[in-house]
Short mmCIF file of C-alpha atoms in Angstrom, two decimals:
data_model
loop_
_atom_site.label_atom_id
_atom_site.label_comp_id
_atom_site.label_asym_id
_atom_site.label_seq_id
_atom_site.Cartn_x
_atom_site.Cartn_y
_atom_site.Cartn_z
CA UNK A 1 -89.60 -55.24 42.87
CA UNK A 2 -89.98 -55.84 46.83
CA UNK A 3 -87.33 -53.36 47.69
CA UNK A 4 -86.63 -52.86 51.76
CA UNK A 5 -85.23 -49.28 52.81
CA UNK A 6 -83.82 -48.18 55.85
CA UNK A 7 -83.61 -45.17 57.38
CA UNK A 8 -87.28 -44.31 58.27
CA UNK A 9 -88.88 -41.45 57.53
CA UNK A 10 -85.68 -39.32 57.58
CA UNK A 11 -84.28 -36.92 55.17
CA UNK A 12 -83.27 -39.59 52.51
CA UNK A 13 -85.62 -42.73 53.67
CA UNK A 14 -89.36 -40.21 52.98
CA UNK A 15 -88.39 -38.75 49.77
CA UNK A 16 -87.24 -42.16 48.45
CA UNK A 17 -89.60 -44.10 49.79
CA UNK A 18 -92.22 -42.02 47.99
CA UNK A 19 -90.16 -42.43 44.38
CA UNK A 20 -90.26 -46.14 44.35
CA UNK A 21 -93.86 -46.23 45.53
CA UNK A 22 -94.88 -43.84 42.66
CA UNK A 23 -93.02 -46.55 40.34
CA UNK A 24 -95.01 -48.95 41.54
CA UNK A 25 -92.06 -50.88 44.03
CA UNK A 26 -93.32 -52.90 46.72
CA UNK A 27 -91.50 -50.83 49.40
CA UNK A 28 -91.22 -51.64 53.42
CA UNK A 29 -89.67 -49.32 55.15
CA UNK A 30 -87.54 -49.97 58.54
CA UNK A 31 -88.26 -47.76 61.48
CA UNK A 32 -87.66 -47.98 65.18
CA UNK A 33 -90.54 -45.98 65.87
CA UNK A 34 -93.87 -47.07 66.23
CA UNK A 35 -95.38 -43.77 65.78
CA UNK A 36 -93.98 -43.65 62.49
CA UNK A 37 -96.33 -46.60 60.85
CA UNK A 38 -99.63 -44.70 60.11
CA UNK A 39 -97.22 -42.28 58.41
CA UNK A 40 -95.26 -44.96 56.89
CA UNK A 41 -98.26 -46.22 55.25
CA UNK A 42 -100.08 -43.24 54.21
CA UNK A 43 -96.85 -43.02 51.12
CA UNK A 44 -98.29 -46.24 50.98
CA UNK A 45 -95.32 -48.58 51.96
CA UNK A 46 -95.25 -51.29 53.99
CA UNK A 47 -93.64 -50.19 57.88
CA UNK A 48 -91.59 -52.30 59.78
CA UNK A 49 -91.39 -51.16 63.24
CA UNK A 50 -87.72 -52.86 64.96
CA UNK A 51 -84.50 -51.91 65.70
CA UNK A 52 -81.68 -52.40 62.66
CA UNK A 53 -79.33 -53.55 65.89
CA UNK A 54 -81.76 -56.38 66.39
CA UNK A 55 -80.24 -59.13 63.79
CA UNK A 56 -83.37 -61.73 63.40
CA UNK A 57 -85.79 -58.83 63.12
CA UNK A 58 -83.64 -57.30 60.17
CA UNK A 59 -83.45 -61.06 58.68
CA UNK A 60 -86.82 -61.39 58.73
CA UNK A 61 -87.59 -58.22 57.23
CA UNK A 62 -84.76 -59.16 54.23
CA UNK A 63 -86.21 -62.34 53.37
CA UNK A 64 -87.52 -62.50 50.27
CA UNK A 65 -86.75 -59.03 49.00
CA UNK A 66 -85.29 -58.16 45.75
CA UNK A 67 -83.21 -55.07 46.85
CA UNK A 68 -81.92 -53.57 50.02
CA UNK A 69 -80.73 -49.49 51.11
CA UNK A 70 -78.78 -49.74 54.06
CA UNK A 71 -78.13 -47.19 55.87
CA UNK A 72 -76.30 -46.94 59.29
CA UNK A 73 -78.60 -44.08 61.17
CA UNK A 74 -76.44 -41.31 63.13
CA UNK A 75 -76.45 -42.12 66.71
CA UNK A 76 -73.54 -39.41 68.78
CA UNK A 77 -74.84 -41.01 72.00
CA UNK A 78 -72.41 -44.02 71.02
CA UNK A 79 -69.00 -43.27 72.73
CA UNK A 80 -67.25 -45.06 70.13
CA UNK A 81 -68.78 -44.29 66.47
CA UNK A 82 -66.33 -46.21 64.71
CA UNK A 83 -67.33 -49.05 66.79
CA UNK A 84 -70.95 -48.51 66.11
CA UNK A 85 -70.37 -48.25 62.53
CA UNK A 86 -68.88 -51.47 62.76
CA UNK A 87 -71.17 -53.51 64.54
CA UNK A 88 -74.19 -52.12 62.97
CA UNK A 89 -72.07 -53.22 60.04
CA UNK A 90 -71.71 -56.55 61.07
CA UNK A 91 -75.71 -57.00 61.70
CA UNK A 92 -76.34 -56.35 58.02
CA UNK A 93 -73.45 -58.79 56.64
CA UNK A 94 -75.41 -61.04 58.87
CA UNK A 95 -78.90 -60.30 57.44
CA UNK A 96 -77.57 -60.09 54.11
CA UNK A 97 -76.08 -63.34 53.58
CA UNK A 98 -78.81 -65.44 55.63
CA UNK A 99 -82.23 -63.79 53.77
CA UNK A 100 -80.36 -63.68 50.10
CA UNK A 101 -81.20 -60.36 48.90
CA UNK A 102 -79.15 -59.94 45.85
CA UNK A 103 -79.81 -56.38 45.12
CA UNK A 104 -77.73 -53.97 48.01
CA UNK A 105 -77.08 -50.41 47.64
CA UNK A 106 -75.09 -49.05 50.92
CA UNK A 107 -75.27 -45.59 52.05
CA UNK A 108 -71.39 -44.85 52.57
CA UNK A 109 -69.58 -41.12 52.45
CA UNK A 110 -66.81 -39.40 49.84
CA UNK A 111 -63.65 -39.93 51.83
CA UNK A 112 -64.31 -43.35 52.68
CA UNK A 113 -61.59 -44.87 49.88
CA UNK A 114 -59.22 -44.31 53.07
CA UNK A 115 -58.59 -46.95 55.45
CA UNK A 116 -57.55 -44.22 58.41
CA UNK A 117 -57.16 -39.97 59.48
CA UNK A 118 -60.87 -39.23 58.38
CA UNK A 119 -62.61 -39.17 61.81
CA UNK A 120 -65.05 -41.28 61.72
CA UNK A 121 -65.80 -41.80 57.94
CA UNK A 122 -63.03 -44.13 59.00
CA UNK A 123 -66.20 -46.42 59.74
CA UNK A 124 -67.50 -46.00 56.42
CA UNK A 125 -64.85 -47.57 55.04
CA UNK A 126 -65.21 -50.64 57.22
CA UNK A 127 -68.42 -51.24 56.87
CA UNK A 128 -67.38 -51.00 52.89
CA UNK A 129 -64.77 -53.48 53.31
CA UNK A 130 -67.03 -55.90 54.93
CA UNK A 131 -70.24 -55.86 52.54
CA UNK A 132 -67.43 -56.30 50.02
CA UNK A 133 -66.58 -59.57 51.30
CA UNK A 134 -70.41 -61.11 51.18
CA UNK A 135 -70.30 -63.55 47.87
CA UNK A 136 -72.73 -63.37 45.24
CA UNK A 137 -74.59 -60.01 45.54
CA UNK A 138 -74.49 -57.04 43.71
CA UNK A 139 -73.51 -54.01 45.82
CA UNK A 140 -73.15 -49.93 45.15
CA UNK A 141 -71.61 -47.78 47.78
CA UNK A 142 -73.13 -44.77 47.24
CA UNK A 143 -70.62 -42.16 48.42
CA UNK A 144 -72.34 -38.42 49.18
CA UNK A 145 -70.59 -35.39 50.17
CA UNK A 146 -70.96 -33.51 52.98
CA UNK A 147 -74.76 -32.53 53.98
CA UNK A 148 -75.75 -29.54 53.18
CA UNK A 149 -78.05 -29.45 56.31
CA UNK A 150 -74.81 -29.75 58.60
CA UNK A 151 -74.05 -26.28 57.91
CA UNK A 152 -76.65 -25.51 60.03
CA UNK A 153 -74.22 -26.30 63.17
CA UNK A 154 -72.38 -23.05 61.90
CA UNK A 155 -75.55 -20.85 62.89
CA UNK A 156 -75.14 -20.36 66.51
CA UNK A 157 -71.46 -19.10 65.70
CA UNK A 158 -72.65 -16.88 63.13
CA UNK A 159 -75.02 -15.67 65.27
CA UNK A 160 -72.04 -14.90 68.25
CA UNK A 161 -68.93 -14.33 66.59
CA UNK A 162 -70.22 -13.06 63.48
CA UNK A 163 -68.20 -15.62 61.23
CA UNK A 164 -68.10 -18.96 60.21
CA UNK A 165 -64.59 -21.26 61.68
CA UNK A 166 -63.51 -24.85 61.77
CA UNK A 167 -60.14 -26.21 60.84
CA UNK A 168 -60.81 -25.77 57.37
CA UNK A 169 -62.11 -22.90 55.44
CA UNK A 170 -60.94 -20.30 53.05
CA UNK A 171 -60.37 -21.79 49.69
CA UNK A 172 -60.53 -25.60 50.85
CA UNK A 173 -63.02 -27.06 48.25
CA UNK A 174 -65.90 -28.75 49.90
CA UNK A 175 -68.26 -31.08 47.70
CA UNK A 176 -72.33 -30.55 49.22
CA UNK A 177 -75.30 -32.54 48.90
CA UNK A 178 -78.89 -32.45 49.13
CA UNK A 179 -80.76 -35.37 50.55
CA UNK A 180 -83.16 -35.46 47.62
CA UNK A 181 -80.35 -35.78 45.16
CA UNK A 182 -78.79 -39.06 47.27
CA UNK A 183 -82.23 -40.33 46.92
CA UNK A 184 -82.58 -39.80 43.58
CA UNK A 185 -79.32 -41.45 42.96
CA UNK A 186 -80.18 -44.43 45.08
CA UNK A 187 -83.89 -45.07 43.51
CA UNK A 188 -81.65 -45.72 40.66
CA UNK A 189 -79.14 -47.91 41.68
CA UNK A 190 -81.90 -50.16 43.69
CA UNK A 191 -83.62 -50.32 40.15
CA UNK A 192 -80.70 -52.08 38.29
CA UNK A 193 -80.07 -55.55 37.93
CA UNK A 194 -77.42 -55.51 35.22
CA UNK A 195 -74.40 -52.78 34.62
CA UNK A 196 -73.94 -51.81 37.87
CA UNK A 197 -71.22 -50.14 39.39
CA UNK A 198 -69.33 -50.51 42.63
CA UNK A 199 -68.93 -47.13 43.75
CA UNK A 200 -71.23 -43.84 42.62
CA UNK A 201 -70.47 -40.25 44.34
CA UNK A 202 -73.82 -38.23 44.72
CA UNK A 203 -72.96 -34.33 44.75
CA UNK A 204 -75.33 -31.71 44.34
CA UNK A 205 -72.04 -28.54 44.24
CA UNK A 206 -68.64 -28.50 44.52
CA UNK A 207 -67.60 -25.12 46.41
CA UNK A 208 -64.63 -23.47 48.41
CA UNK A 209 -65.82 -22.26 51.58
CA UNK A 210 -65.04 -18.87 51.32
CA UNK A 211 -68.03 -18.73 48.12
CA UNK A 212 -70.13 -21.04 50.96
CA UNK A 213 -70.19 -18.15 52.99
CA UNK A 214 -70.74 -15.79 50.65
CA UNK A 215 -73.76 -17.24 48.55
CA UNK A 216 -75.19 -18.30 52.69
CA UNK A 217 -74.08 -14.24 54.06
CA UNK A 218 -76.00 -13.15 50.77
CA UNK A 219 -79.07 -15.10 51.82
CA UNK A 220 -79.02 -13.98 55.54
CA UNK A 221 -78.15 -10.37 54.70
CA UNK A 222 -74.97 -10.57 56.02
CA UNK A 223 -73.03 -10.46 52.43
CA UNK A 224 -69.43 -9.93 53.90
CA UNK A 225 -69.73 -13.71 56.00
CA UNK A 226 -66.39 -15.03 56.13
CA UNK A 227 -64.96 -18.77 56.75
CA UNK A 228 -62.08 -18.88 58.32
CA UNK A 229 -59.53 -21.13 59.27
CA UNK A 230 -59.28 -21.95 62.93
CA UNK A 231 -56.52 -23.63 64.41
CA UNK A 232 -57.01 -27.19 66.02
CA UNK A 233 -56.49 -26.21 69.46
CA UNK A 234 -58.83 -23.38 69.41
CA UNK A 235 -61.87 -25.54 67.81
CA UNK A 236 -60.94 -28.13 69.93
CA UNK A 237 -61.46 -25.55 73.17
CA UNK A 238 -64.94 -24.63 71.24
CA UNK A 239 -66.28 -28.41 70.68
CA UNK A 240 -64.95 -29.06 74.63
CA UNK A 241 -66.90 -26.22 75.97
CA UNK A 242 -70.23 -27.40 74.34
CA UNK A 243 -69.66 -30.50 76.07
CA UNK A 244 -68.52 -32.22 73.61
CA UNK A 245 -66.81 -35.47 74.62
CA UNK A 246 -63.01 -35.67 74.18
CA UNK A 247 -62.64 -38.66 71.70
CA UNK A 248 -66.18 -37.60 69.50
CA UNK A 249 -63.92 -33.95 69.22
CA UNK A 250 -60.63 -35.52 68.25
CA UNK A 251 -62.72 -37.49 65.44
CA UNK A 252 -64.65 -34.33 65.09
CA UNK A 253 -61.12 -32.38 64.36
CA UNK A 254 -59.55 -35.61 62.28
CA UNK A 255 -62.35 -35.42 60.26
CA UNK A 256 -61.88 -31.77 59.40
CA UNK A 257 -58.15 -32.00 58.70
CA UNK A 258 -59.09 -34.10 55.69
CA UNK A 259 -61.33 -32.12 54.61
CA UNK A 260 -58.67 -29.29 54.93
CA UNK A 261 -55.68 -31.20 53.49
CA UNK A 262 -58.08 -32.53 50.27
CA UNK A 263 -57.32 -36.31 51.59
CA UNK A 264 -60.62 -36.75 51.82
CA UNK A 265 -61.82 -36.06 48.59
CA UNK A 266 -58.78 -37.85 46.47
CA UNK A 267 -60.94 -40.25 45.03
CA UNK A 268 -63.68 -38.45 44.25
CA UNK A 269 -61.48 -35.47 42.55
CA UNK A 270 -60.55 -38.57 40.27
CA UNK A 271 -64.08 -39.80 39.66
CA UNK A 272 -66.26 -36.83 39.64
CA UNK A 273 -70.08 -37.38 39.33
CA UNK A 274 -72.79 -35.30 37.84
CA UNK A 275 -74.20 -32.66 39.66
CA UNK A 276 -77.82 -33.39 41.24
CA UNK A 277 -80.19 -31.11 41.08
CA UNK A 278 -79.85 -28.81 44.37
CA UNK A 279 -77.78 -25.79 43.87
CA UNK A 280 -76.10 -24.09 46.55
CA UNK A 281 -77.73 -21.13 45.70
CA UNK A 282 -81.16 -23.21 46.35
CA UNK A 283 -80.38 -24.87 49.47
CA UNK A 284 -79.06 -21.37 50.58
CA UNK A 285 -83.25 -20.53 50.78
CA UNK A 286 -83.65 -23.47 53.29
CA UNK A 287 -80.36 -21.86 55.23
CA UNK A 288 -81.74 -18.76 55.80
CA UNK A 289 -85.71 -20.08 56.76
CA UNK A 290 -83.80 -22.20 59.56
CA UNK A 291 -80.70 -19.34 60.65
CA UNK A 292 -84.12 -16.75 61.14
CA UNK A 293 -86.32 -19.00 62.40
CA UNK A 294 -84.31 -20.01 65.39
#
């Protein structure tokens, strides 16, 4: 199969651009920078060097493949991410329905069933909505938890207070992922033609954050880490301090709220997935390299 993927060389866009050359895909790979290309090619994919907000380059690059990832890349210089979800959105409906790729697996986010209150997974779901709408292609919103590697914000507050806090914590259940168990997932979908489904949740574990901090104390040698429950105005104080802008916090806070009143995983509660293959307990290894390292 000619399969594009998006991304670059990032945590999801390496490993599974490796997996579908080893299976013998015809892969080109979509990156904005131009010192990516020699490694681009060395996994021996084809690179692409453009920007996915430029809508004739990504057209170009569509034509004539098989099967698409799209991903929207994370970009907090945007003052408005819902905005930027949206029109990034907007480019790939566009490239989507004028090159005719059939095959389109979308990199979306658990939570994103809700329309509204989710920060800005909130774009997720647009972007959803809109793909939905193209006719006659056969698209997979791949839904992951949250990223293990963004516990790695946590670490400079560990390192301070001595604790980890947010606005939710304690025995709020939190659903984790590795990036090599999203691309596992997604080398499958972009591999199926028939029985597809619409939706697929990628989770690696399915904690409360109080054993988070635990199994992550344990592997820091701080075994009595605790999460606790902040209240808004006091995180919001935190994110404003680090110079955080006012409407990225509020989104920032929003987002956490779900988390904290289990909105945000509803759906997936009622469709749980297998578990990839990335413990905690593994991941917590990678944790503790990173929290000593810096």
């Amino acid at each position: 199969m000619k399969i594009i993927v998006t991304g670059s060389l990032g945590h999801i866009g390496s490993p599974l651009t490796e997996q579908l050359v080893k299976r013998g895909h015809a892969v080109t790979l979509i990156s904005s920078n131009p010192d990516r290309q020699r490694d681009i090619e060395t996994l021996g994919a084809k690179a692409a060097i453009g920007s996915l907000l430029d809508s004739e380059f990504l057209e170009q690059v569509f034509l004539g493949a098989d099967a698409a990832f799209c991903m929207i890349p994370p970009d907090f210089t945007q003052p408005d991410q819902i905005v930027y979800y949206e029109s990034t959105g907007k480019i790939y409906d566009h490239a989507i329905r004028k090159s005719g790729v059939k095959r389109i697996v979308h990199l979306s986010s658990y939570g994103a069933h809700l329309p509204s209150a989710t920060g800005i997974i909130t774009g997720s779901y647009r972007v959803e909505q809109m793909l939905n709408k193209i006719p006659a292609i056969n698209l997979t919103h791949v839904r992951p938890g949250f990223f293990y590697y963004n516990l790695e914000s946590f670490i400079g507050m560990i390192k301070t207070a001595g604790f980890i806090g947010a606005v939710y914590g304690g025995n709020d259940r939190l659903p984790m992922v590795s990036p090599l168990d999203i691309a596992d997932a997604v080398v499958e979908e972009l591999t199926l033609v028939e029985e597809t489904r619409p939706i697929r949740y990628v989770v690696s574990d399915d904690r409360t954050c109080n054993e988070v901090a635990t199994i992550l104390g344990k592997a820091i040698g701080m075994p009595d880490l605790k999460w606790l429950t902040l209240p808004e105005d006091e995180v919001m104080k935190n994110l404003r301090d680090r110079g955080m802008r006012q409407e990225t916090a509020e989104k920032l806070i929003e987002l956490g709220m779900a988390i904290h009143n289990g909105k945000l995983r509803a759906d997936f509660d009622e469709h749980p997935p297998v578990f990839g293959r990335v413990s905690l307990e593994s991941y917590a290894e990678e944790f503790a390299h990173v929290f000593h390292r810096n």
